[in-house]
Short mmCIF file of C-alpha atoms in Angstrom, two decimals:
data_model
loop_
_atom_site.label_atom_id
_atom_site.label_comp_id
_atom_site.label_asym_id
_atom_site.label_seq_id
_atom_site.Cartn_x
_atom_site.Cartn_y
_atom_site.Cartn_z
CA MET A 1 -47.11 85.40 -18.07
CA THR A 2 -44.23 87.22 -19.79
CA PRO A 3 -41.10 85.44 -21.05
CA ASP A 4 -39.16 86.96 -18.16
CA GLU A 5 -41.69 85.63 -15.67
CA VAL A 6 -41.44 82.15 -17.26
CA LEU A 7 -37.65 82.37 -17.00
CA SER A 8 -37.90 83.35 -13.34
CA GLU A 9 -40.23 80.46 -12.56
CA VAL A 10 -38.10 77.93 -14.47
CA ARG A 11 -35.01 79.26 -12.69
CA ALA A 12 -36.65 78.74 -9.28
CA LEU A 13 -37.75 75.21 -10.18
CA THR A 14 -34.31 74.29 -11.52
CA HIS A 15 -32.52 75.68 -8.47
CA GLU A 16 -34.32 73.03 -6.42
CA PHE A 17 -31.92 70.61 -8.14
CA ALA A 18 -28.88 72.67 -9.09
CA GLU A 19 -27.73 76.23 -8.37
CA VAL A 20 -26.53 77.09 -11.85
CA GLY A 21 -26.56 80.19 -14.00
CA ASP A 22 -29.17 80.65 -16.69
CA ASP A 23 -26.72 79.69 -19.45
CA ASP A 24 -24.72 77.05 -17.59
CA PRO A 25 -25.10 73.42 -18.66
CA LEU A 26 -27.71 71.53 -16.66
CA ASP A 27 -25.80 68.52 -15.41
CA LEU A 28 -28.60 66.60 -13.69
CA GLU A 29 -29.01 62.92 -12.85
CA SER A 30 -31.67 61.07 -14.88
CA LEU A 31 -34.21 61.09 -12.08
CA GLU A 32 -33.60 64.80 -11.46
CA VAL A 33 -34.36 65.53 -15.12
CA VAL A 34 -37.64 63.65 -14.76
CA GLN A 35 -38.44 65.40 -11.49
CA LEU A 36 -37.70 68.81 -13.03
CA ALA A 37 -39.85 67.92 -16.04
CA GLU A 38 -42.73 66.93 -13.80
CA ALA A 39 -42.30 70.11 -11.72
CA VAL A 40 -42.46 72.16 -14.94
CA GLU A 41 -45.59 70.26 -15.98
CA ALA A 42 -47.28 70.94 -12.66
CA ARG A 43 -46.31 74.63 -12.57
CA PHE A 44 -47.25 75.44 -16.18
CA GLY A 45 -50.07 72.97 -16.80
CA LEU A 46 -48.18 71.12 -19.53
CA VAL A 47 -47.67 67.48 -20.41
CA LEU A 48 -44.15 66.94 -21.69
CA SER A 49 -43.06 64.13 -23.97
CA GLY A 50 -39.76 62.28 -24.33
CA ARG A 51 -38.95 64.51 -27.30
CA ASP A 52 -39.08 67.56 -25.02
CA LEU A 53 -36.27 66.23 -22.82
CA VAL A 54 -33.46 66.63 -25.36
CA PRO A 55 -30.48 68.95 -24.61
CA GLU A 56 -31.79 71.46 -27.13
CA TYR A 57 -34.59 72.20 -24.68
CA PHE A 58 -33.29 70.88 -21.35
CA GLY A 59 -29.65 71.96 -21.77
CA THR A 60 -29.82 75.21 -19.78
CA ILE A 61 -32.33 77.15 -17.74
CA ARG A 62 -32.71 79.74 -20.51
CA ARG A 63 -33.35 77.12 -23.19
CA LEU A 64 -35.85 75.33 -20.99
CA ALA A 65 -37.67 78.59 -20.24
CA ALA A 66 -37.83 79.39 -23.95
CA HIS A 67 -39.23 75.94 -24.68
CA VAL A 68 -41.81 76.24 -21.93
CA ALA A 69 -42.86 79.62 -23.28
CA TYR A 70 -43.16 78.12 -26.76
CA LEU A 71 -45.23 75.18 -25.49
CA ARG A 72 -47.54 77.49 -23.57
CA GLU A 73 -48.05 79.53 -26.67
CA HIS A 74 -48.31 76.89 -29.37
CA ARG A 75 -48.79 73.32 -28.33
CA ARG A 76 -50.82 72.72 -25.23
CA MET B 1 -52.71 51.78 -35.09
CA LYS B 2 -54.82 48.96 -36.49
CA VAL B 3 -56.94 47.27 -33.87
CA LEU B 4 -57.47 43.52 -34.21
CA ARG B 5 -60.94 42.44 -33.08
CA PRO B 6 -61.24 38.66 -33.42
CA SER B 7 -65.03 38.69 -33.15
CA ALA B 8 -65.23 41.12 -36.10
CA LEU B 9 -63.44 38.47 -38.15
CA GLY B 10 -65.97 35.83 -37.19
CA ARG B 11 -63.83 33.82 -34.80
CA PRO B 12 -63.73 35.14 -31.21
CA VAL B 13 -60.66 34.21 -29.17
CA ARG B 14 -60.21 33.68 -25.46
CA ILE B 15 -57.34 33.04 -23.11
CA ALA B 16 -58.15 29.63 -21.68
CA ARG B 17 -55.31 29.40 -19.19
CA THR B 18 -52.26 31.29 -18.00
CA GLY B 19 -49.10 30.31 -16.16
CA ARG B 20 -45.87 31.84 -14.92
CA HIS B 21 -42.49 30.86 -13.62
CA LEU B 22 -39.99 32.91 -11.67
CA PRO B 23 -36.53 31.63 -10.81
CA SER B 24 -36.03 30.81 -7.15
CA ARG B 25 -33.09 33.14 -6.52
CA VAL B 26 -34.25 36.38 -4.91
CA VAL B 27 -31.81 39.27 -5.28
CA ASP B 28 -32.43 42.19 -2.95
CA ASN B 29 -30.88 45.63 -3.27
CA ALA B 30 -28.27 44.94 -0.59
CA GLU B 31 -27.02 41.94 -2.55
CA LEU B 32 -26.95 44.02 -5.71
CA GLN B 33 -24.74 46.55 -3.98
CA ARG B 34 -22.45 43.76 -2.74
CA LEU B 35 -22.17 42.56 -6.35
CA GLY B 36 -20.86 45.98 -7.36
CA ALA B 37 -23.88 48.11 -8.18
CA PRO B 38 -23.00 51.79 -7.62
CA LEU B 39 -26.32 52.43 -5.87
CA ALA B 40 -27.33 52.12 -2.22
CA PRO B 41 -30.40 49.96 -1.47
CA ASP B 42 -32.58 52.90 -0.46
CA GLU B 43 -31.46 54.80 -3.55
CA ILE B 44 -32.65 51.92 -5.76
CA VAL B 45 -36.04 52.03 -4.10
CA ARG B 46 -36.22 55.81 -4.52
CA LEU B 47 -35.23 55.65 -8.19
CA SER B 48 -37.28 52.65 -9.27
CA GLY B 49 -39.53 51.32 -6.50
CA ILE B 50 -37.79 47.94 -6.80
CA GLU B 51 -36.93 46.07 -3.60
CA THR B 52 -36.23 42.58 -4.97
CA ARG B 53 -36.02 40.81 -8.29
CA ARG B 54 -35.54 37.18 -9.35
CA TRP B 55 -32.46 36.06 -11.23
CA ALA B 56 -32.00 32.80 -13.08
CA ALA B 57 -29.47 30.33 -11.71
CA ASP B 58 -26.21 29.86 -13.59
CA ASP B 59 -27.54 26.72 -15.24
CA GLU B 60 -30.94 28.21 -16.16
CA ALA B 61 -31.64 29.80 -19.54
CA THR B 62 -34.66 31.53 -21.04
CA SER B 63 -36.10 28.28 -22.42
CA ASP B 64 -36.09 26.71 -18.94
CA LEU B 65 -38.26 29.51 -17.58
CA ALA B 66 -40.49 29.45 -20.68
CA ILE B 67 -41.00 25.69 -20.42
CA ALA B 68 -42.00 25.92 -16.75
CA ALA B 69 -44.45 28.77 -17.46
CA ALA B 70 -45.94 26.89 -20.42
CA ARG B 71 -46.36 23.73 -18.33
CA ALA B 72 -48.19 25.79 -15.73
CA ALA B 73 -50.50 27.18 -18.42
CA LEU B 74 -51.09 23.72 -19.89
CA ARG B 75 -51.95 22.05 -16.57
CA GLY B 76 -54.87 19.72 -17.28
CA PHE B 77 -54.71 20.38 -21.03
CA ASP B 78 -53.44 17.77 -23.50
CA PRO B 79 -50.21 19.18 -25.03
CA GLN B 80 -50.96 17.17 -28.18
CA ARG B 81 -53.76 19.62 -28.90
CA VAL B 82 -51.40 22.61 -29.15
CA ASP B 83 -51.15 23.82 -32.76
CA ARG B 84 -48.44 26.48 -32.47
CA VAL B 85 -45.90 28.08 -30.10
CA VAL B 86 -45.14 31.79 -30.23
CA LEU B 87 -42.43 32.93 -27.86
CA GLY B 88 -41.49 36.56 -27.23
CA THR B 89 -37.96 37.15 -26.01
CA VAL B 90 -34.88 39.29 -26.55
CA SER B 91 -32.66 36.97 -24.49
CA PRO B 92 -32.90 33.67 -26.40
CA ASP B 93 -30.85 30.66 -25.34
CA HIS B 94 -28.90 30.94 -28.61
CA PRO B 95 -28.86 33.26 -31.64
CA SER B 96 -30.06 30.17 -33.51
CA PRO B 97 -32.25 28.13 -33.34
CA SER B 98 -35.31 29.79 -31.90
CA THR B 99 -36.02 29.31 -28.22
CA ALA B 100 -39.56 28.34 -29.21
CA CYS B 101 -38.21 25.18 -30.86
CA LEU B 102 -36.49 24.20 -27.59
CA VAL B 103 -39.76 24.76 -25.77
CA GLN B 104 -41.75 22.75 -28.32
CA ARG B 105 -39.40 19.79 -27.91
CA ALA B 106 -39.36 19.92 -24.10
CA LEU B 107 -43.15 20.08 -23.89
CA GLY B 108 -43.48 17.02 -26.13
CA LEU B 109 -45.68 18.81 -28.65
CA ARG B 110 -46.42 17.55 -32.13
CA GLU B 111 -44.33 18.93 -35.03
CA VAL B 112 -46.24 22.19 -34.87
CA PRO B 113 -44.78 25.57 -35.88
CA ALA B 114 -42.69 27.25 -33.19
CA LEU B 115 -41.28 30.74 -33.58
CA ASP B 116 -39.73 33.56 -31.60
CA VAL B 117 -40.82 37.18 -31.82
CA GLY B 118 -38.62 40.05 -30.66
CA ALA B 119 -40.32 43.10 -29.24
CA SER B 120 -38.38 43.69 -26.04
CA CYS B 121 -40.70 44.69 -23.20
CA SER B 122 -43.74 44.50 -25.49
CA ALA B 123 -43.02 40.85 -26.26
CA PHE B 124 -46.04 39.33 -24.55
CA LEU B 125 -48.54 41.43 -26.47
CA TYR B 126 -46.68 40.88 -29.74
CA ALA B 127 -46.78 37.12 -29.07
CA LEU B 128 -50.43 37.36 -28.10
CA ASP B 129 -51.22 39.18 -31.34
CA VAL B 130 -49.50 36.53 -33.48
CA ALA B 131 -51.21 33.77 -31.50
CA ALA B 132 -54.65 35.39 -31.79
CA ARG B 133 -54.24 35.73 -35.56
CA ALA B 134 -53.32 32.05 -35.75
CA VAL B 135 -56.51 31.09 -33.89
CA ILE B 136 -58.59 33.40 -36.07
CA THR B 137 -57.23 31.68 -39.17
CA GLY B 138 -57.81 28.14 -38.00
CA ASP B 139 -55.57 27.00 -35.16
CA ASP B 140 -57.43 25.52 -32.19
CA ALA B 141 -54.88 26.03 -29.40
CA VAL B 142 -51.85 28.33 -29.47
CA LEU B 143 -49.30 28.98 -26.75
CA ALA B 144 -48.22 32.61 -26.40
CA ILE B 145 -45.19 32.76 -24.14
CA ALA B 146 -42.93 35.59 -23.07
CA ALA B 147 -39.66 34.86 -21.31
CA ASP B 148 -36.48 36.76 -20.60
CA VAL B 149 -33.25 36.36 -18.68
CA ARG B 150 -31.94 39.91 -18.90
CA SER B 151 -29.74 39.45 -15.84
CA ARG B 152 -27.17 37.93 -18.22
CA PHE B 153 -26.96 41.25 -20.05
CA LEU B 154 -26.62 43.61 -17.09
CA ASP B 155 -23.63 45.87 -16.59
CA ILE B 156 -23.47 45.92 -12.81
CA SER B 157 -21.46 49.15 -12.94
CA ASP B 158 -24.13 51.02 -14.95
CA ARG B 159 -26.28 53.16 -12.64
CA SER B 160 -29.06 53.52 -15.19
CA THR B 161 -29.77 49.81 -15.72
CA CYS B 162 -28.04 47.65 -13.09
CA ALA B 163 -30.95 47.52 -10.66
CA LEU B 164 -33.92 47.36 -13.00
CA PHE B 165 -34.14 43.92 -14.52
CA GLY B 166 -35.37 40.59 -13.21
CA ASP B 167 -35.88 37.25 -14.95
CA GLY B 168 -39.07 35.28 -15.50
CA ALA B 169 -41.63 33.86 -17.90
CA GLY B 170 -45.37 33.91 -18.45
CA ALA B 171 -47.63 31.99 -20.81
CA ALA B 172 -51.18 32.03 -22.10
CA LEU B 173 -53.10 29.40 -24.04
CA LEU B 174 -55.37 30.91 -26.71
CA VAL B 175 -58.36 29.03 -28.06
CA PRO B 176 -61.49 29.81 -30.12
CA HIS B 177 -64.40 31.22 -28.19
CA ASP B 178 -68.18 31.25 -28.56
CA ASP B 179 -68.91 34.61 -26.93
CA PRO B 180 -67.83 37.74 -28.83
CA ALA B 181 -68.36 39.91 -25.76
CA THR B 182 -65.73 38.24 -23.58
CA GLY B 183 -62.23 36.85 -23.92
CA LEU B 184 -59.55 38.65 -25.94
CA VAL B 185 -61.76 41.40 -27.29
CA ALA B 186 -59.14 43.53 -29.03
CA ILE B 187 -55.43 44.04 -29.42
CA GLY B 188 -53.34 46.77 -31.06
CA LEU B 189 -49.59 47.17 -31.54
CA LEU B 190 -47.20 49.94 -32.51
CA ALA B 191 -43.52 50.33 -33.33
CA ASP B 192 -41.48 53.51 -33.75
CA GLY B 193 -37.95 52.79 -34.92
CA ARG B 194 -36.83 56.33 -34.14
CA GLY B 195 -36.25 54.99 -30.63
CA ALA B 196 -34.16 52.02 -31.75
CA ARG B 197 -30.95 53.23 -30.11
CA GLN B 198 -32.52 54.44 -26.88
CA VAL B 199 -32.36 51.06 -25.15
CA TYR B 200 -30.27 48.43 -26.89
CA VAL B 201 -27.51 45.84 -26.74
CA PRO B 202 -24.85 47.14 -29.15
CA ALA B 203 -22.92 43.95 -29.96
CA GLY B 204 -23.52 40.28 -30.61
CA GLY B 205 -25.50 40.67 -33.83
CA SER B 206 -24.53 41.05 -37.47
CA ARG B 207 -23.84 44.79 -37.06
CA LEU B 208 -21.17 44.24 -34.44
CA PRO B 209 -20.38 40.54 -34.01
CA ALA B 210 -18.97 39.25 -30.76
CA SER B 211 -15.21 39.64 -30.47
CA ALA B 212 -12.64 40.11 -27.75
CA ALA B 213 -12.90 43.85 -28.40
CA THR B 214 -16.70 43.99 -27.97
CA VAL B 215 -16.45 42.03 -24.75
CA ALA B 216 -13.71 44.30 -23.43
CA ALA B 217 -15.81 47.35 -24.33
CA ARG B 218 -18.81 45.90 -22.44
CA GLU B 219 -20.91 46.12 -25.60
CA HIS B 220 -22.95 42.99 -24.87
CA PHE B 221 -24.77 44.68 -22.02
CA ILE B 222 -28.04 46.62 -22.09
CA ARG B 223 -27.46 50.31 -22.79
CA MET B 224 -29.93 53.03 -21.91
CA GLU B 225 -28.32 56.29 -22.85
CA GLN B 226 -31.24 58.71 -22.53
CA GLY B 227 -33.05 57.50 -19.43
CA PRO B 228 -35.40 60.48 -18.99
CA GLN B 229 -36.54 60.29 -22.61
CA VAL B 230 -37.12 56.55 -22.29
CA TYR B 231 -39.08 57.18 -19.09
CA MET B 232 -41.42 59.67 -20.73
CA SER B 233 -41.71 57.66 -23.94
CA ALA B 234 -42.74 54.53 -22.03
CA VAL B 235 -45.66 56.39 -20.51
CA GLU B 236 -46.60 57.91 -23.87
CA GLY B 237 -46.47 54.48 -25.51
CA MET B 238 -48.73 52.84 -22.98
CA ILE B 239 -51.23 55.69 -22.76
CA GLY B 240 -51.26 56.23 -26.52
CA THR B 241 -51.91 52.63 -27.45
CA GLY B 242 -54.40 52.23 -24.60
CA GLU B 243 -56.38 55.29 -25.63
CA ARG B 244 -56.48 54.29 -29.29
CA LEU B 245 -57.52 50.74 -28.55
CA LEU B 246 -60.26 51.83 -26.16
CA ALA B 247 -61.47 54.55 -28.55
CA ALA B 248 -61.89 51.93 -31.28
CA LEU B 249 -64.23 50.11 -28.90
CA GLY B 250 -66.09 53.24 -27.80
CA LEU B 251 -64.47 53.09 -24.36
CA THR B 252 -62.13 55.16 -22.19
CA PHE B 253 -59.81 54.39 -19.29
CA ALA B 254 -62.75 55.07 -16.97
CA ASP B 255 -64.47 51.96 -18.37
CA VAL B 256 -61.59 49.65 -17.43
CA ASP B 257 -61.71 47.68 -14.19
CA LEU B 258 -58.00 46.90 -13.99
CA VAL B 259 -54.95 48.02 -15.92
CA VAL B 260 -52.09 45.51 -16.04
CA PRO B 261 -49.15 47.47 -17.41
CA HIS B 262 -45.56 46.58 -18.17
CA GLN B 263 -43.52 47.24 -15.05
CA PRO B 264 -40.47 49.30 -16.06
CA ASN B 265 -40.25 51.56 -13.01
CA ARG B 266 -42.64 52.38 -10.15
CA ARG B 267 -42.49 56.07 -10.98
CA ILE B 268 -43.50 55.37 -14.58
CA LEU B 269 -46.58 53.51 -13.33
CA GLU B 270 -47.48 56.44 -11.08
CA ARG B 271 -47.16 58.85 -14.02
CA LEU B 272 -49.24 56.51 -16.18
CA GLY B 273 -52.03 56.50 -13.62
CA ARG B 274 -51.87 60.25 -13.09
CA LEU B 275 -51.95 61.22 -16.78
CA ALA B 276 -54.58 58.65 -17.73
CA GLY B 277 -56.76 59.45 -14.72
CA ILE B 278 -56.67 55.88 -13.45
CA PRO B 279 -56.93 55.47 -9.64
CA SER B 280 -53.92 53.67 -8.16
CA ASP B 281 -56.05 50.75 -6.97
CA ARG B 282 -56.88 49.99 -10.62
CA VAL B 283 -53.24 49.79 -11.75
CA TYR B 284 -51.63 46.44 -10.98
CA VAL B 285 -48.11 46.74 -9.59
CA ASN B 286 -45.62 44.00 -8.80
CA ILE B 287 -42.37 45.73 -9.71
CA ASP B 288 -41.40 46.06 -6.06
CA ARG B 289 -41.14 42.23 -5.82
CA VAL B 290 -40.02 41.12 -9.29
CA GLY B 291 -38.44 44.16 -10.98
CA ASN B 292 -38.71 44.75 -14.71
CA ILE B 293 -39.05 41.28 -16.29
CA SER B 294 -38.79 42.75 -19.78
CA GLY B 295 -41.07 40.94 -22.25
CA ALA B 296 -42.50 38.63 -19.60
CA SER B 297 -43.68 41.29 -17.17
CA VAL B 298 -47.29 41.61 -18.34
CA ALA B 299 -47.64 37.83 -18.74
CA VAL B 300 -46.44 37.26 -15.19
CA ALA B 301 -48.59 40.07 -13.83
CA LEU B 302 -51.70 38.79 -15.62
CA ASP B 303 -51.23 35.31 -14.16
CA GLU B 304 -50.79 36.80 -10.68
CA VAL B 305 -53.98 38.83 -11.11
CA ILE B 306 -56.01 35.82 -12.20
CA GLU B 307 -54.62 33.68 -9.38
CA SER B 308 -55.34 36.39 -6.80
CA GLY B 309 -59.09 36.08 -7.33
CA ARG B 310 -59.58 39.85 -7.58
CA LEU B 311 -61.28 39.62 -10.98
CA LYS B 312 -64.92 38.74 -11.53
CA ALA B 313 -66.59 37.62 -14.73
CA GLY B 314 -67.20 40.54 -17.04
CA ASP B 315 -64.35 42.68 -15.69
CA ARG B 316 -62.47 44.62 -18.35
CA VAL B 317 -58.70 44.16 -18.05
CA LEU B 318 -56.41 46.38 -20.12
CA LEU B 319 -52.91 45.06 -20.77
CA LEU B 320 -50.37 47.74 -21.72
CA THR B 321 -46.76 47.48 -22.84
CA ALA B 322 -43.96 49.74 -24.01
CA GLY B 323 -40.43 48.70 -24.77
CA ALA B 324 -37.24 49.13 -26.71
CA GLY B 325 -37.60 49.71 -30.40
CA TYR B 326 -39.71 51.62 -29.50
CA THR B 327 -42.56 49.12 -29.34
CA ALA B 328 -45.91 49.43 -27.60
CA GLY B 329 -49.13 47.52 -27.33
CA ALA B 330 -52.54 47.33 -25.71
CA ALA B 331 -55.01 44.49 -25.36
CA LEU B 332 -58.46 44.35 -23.81
CA LEU B 333 -59.59 41.18 -22.09
CA VAL B 334 -63.06 40.72 -20.69
CA ALA B 335 -62.79 38.07 -18.00
CA ASP B 336 -64.87 34.94 -18.58
CA GLU B 337 -65.95 32.42 -15.95
CA ALA B 338 -63.86 29.60 -17.34
CA LEU B 339 -60.62 31.59 -17.11
CA LEU B 340 -61.32 32.66 -13.54
CA SER B 341 -62.28 29.17 -12.37
CA ARG B 342 -59.14 27.47 -13.68
#
């Protein structure tokens, strides 16, 4: 899966909760963050930790996609 | 994580009795909304799985609940034989003295040591660990109690915490054992202070003493500023400690008959089961009825499990906690006949 394909998938998952641009702030309720995290886990076969849910990674769709791509490549 | 195995130290330990006490006032989600919670009843269920919780009466404090739970655990046992009281709480009656001393006095115990331990929602396992070590080193009967009245520290206007917490207490009496294969087989604890500000009460201690300004700023209430991170970290704490404890015994989650976890949120328990591969019928859940009873939750749940009759001798029961601090713990009990036939 290319980085663009990861971005596209993350965008589709995020739009289930908020129709925002790729670089707009993700202003989600706590439960929505958890639900998005679990949707990402299911789609990409990852297990996320609390440390993955910081704004640096979950702040925008683009940052989240980059983090998912990194995790797919390096950690899990 | 160091795993304590009492039998490896030559003095096996068992839980002889357990007890619990919940205040009589039942607070449902509709009442919570009437009190000012900014959440609809069905929203609370969707977010947390909680339908009701118990709250202490205005004239009840943590020691009252602890005393009642301890009396239940001591039923038929001479209190004069108790050698020590260890009480886990983060909502003591007073900053000083310890709540354990109030409990010791009310139970009519001898002048035995009585101390509080603070480990938030991991309090019961922290108390159990201290109590087990006391038995290993010579005590013959130690009360491990966990009790909390967190309803006094709730900001009813805070969406992230207002609906979660209930009040209650649970107790266990630890004694020496003659069978290394049953009883309290192992216990392990962790703390990770990097999470110290994730769930906390900002004021009322030496860092920020109580003042008119701290009261006005609502700084005596429980704060949870990064809910999603706390959610994920709670699962990590319980699975991590559980896995390490079981690995030290040559076991896995598949070898456990029943998991009795801390009850922070129904969704957390579902994630715990899913990631650890534990079928839902082997994860005990009571959060729908009693909410998150903080340090007392596993103690209350364990007493309910024993009373229910669902355990049989030889069953492996894994207790798991995770709480503010962060703290976490795991303990493996192997049910013995005497405990089940109380």
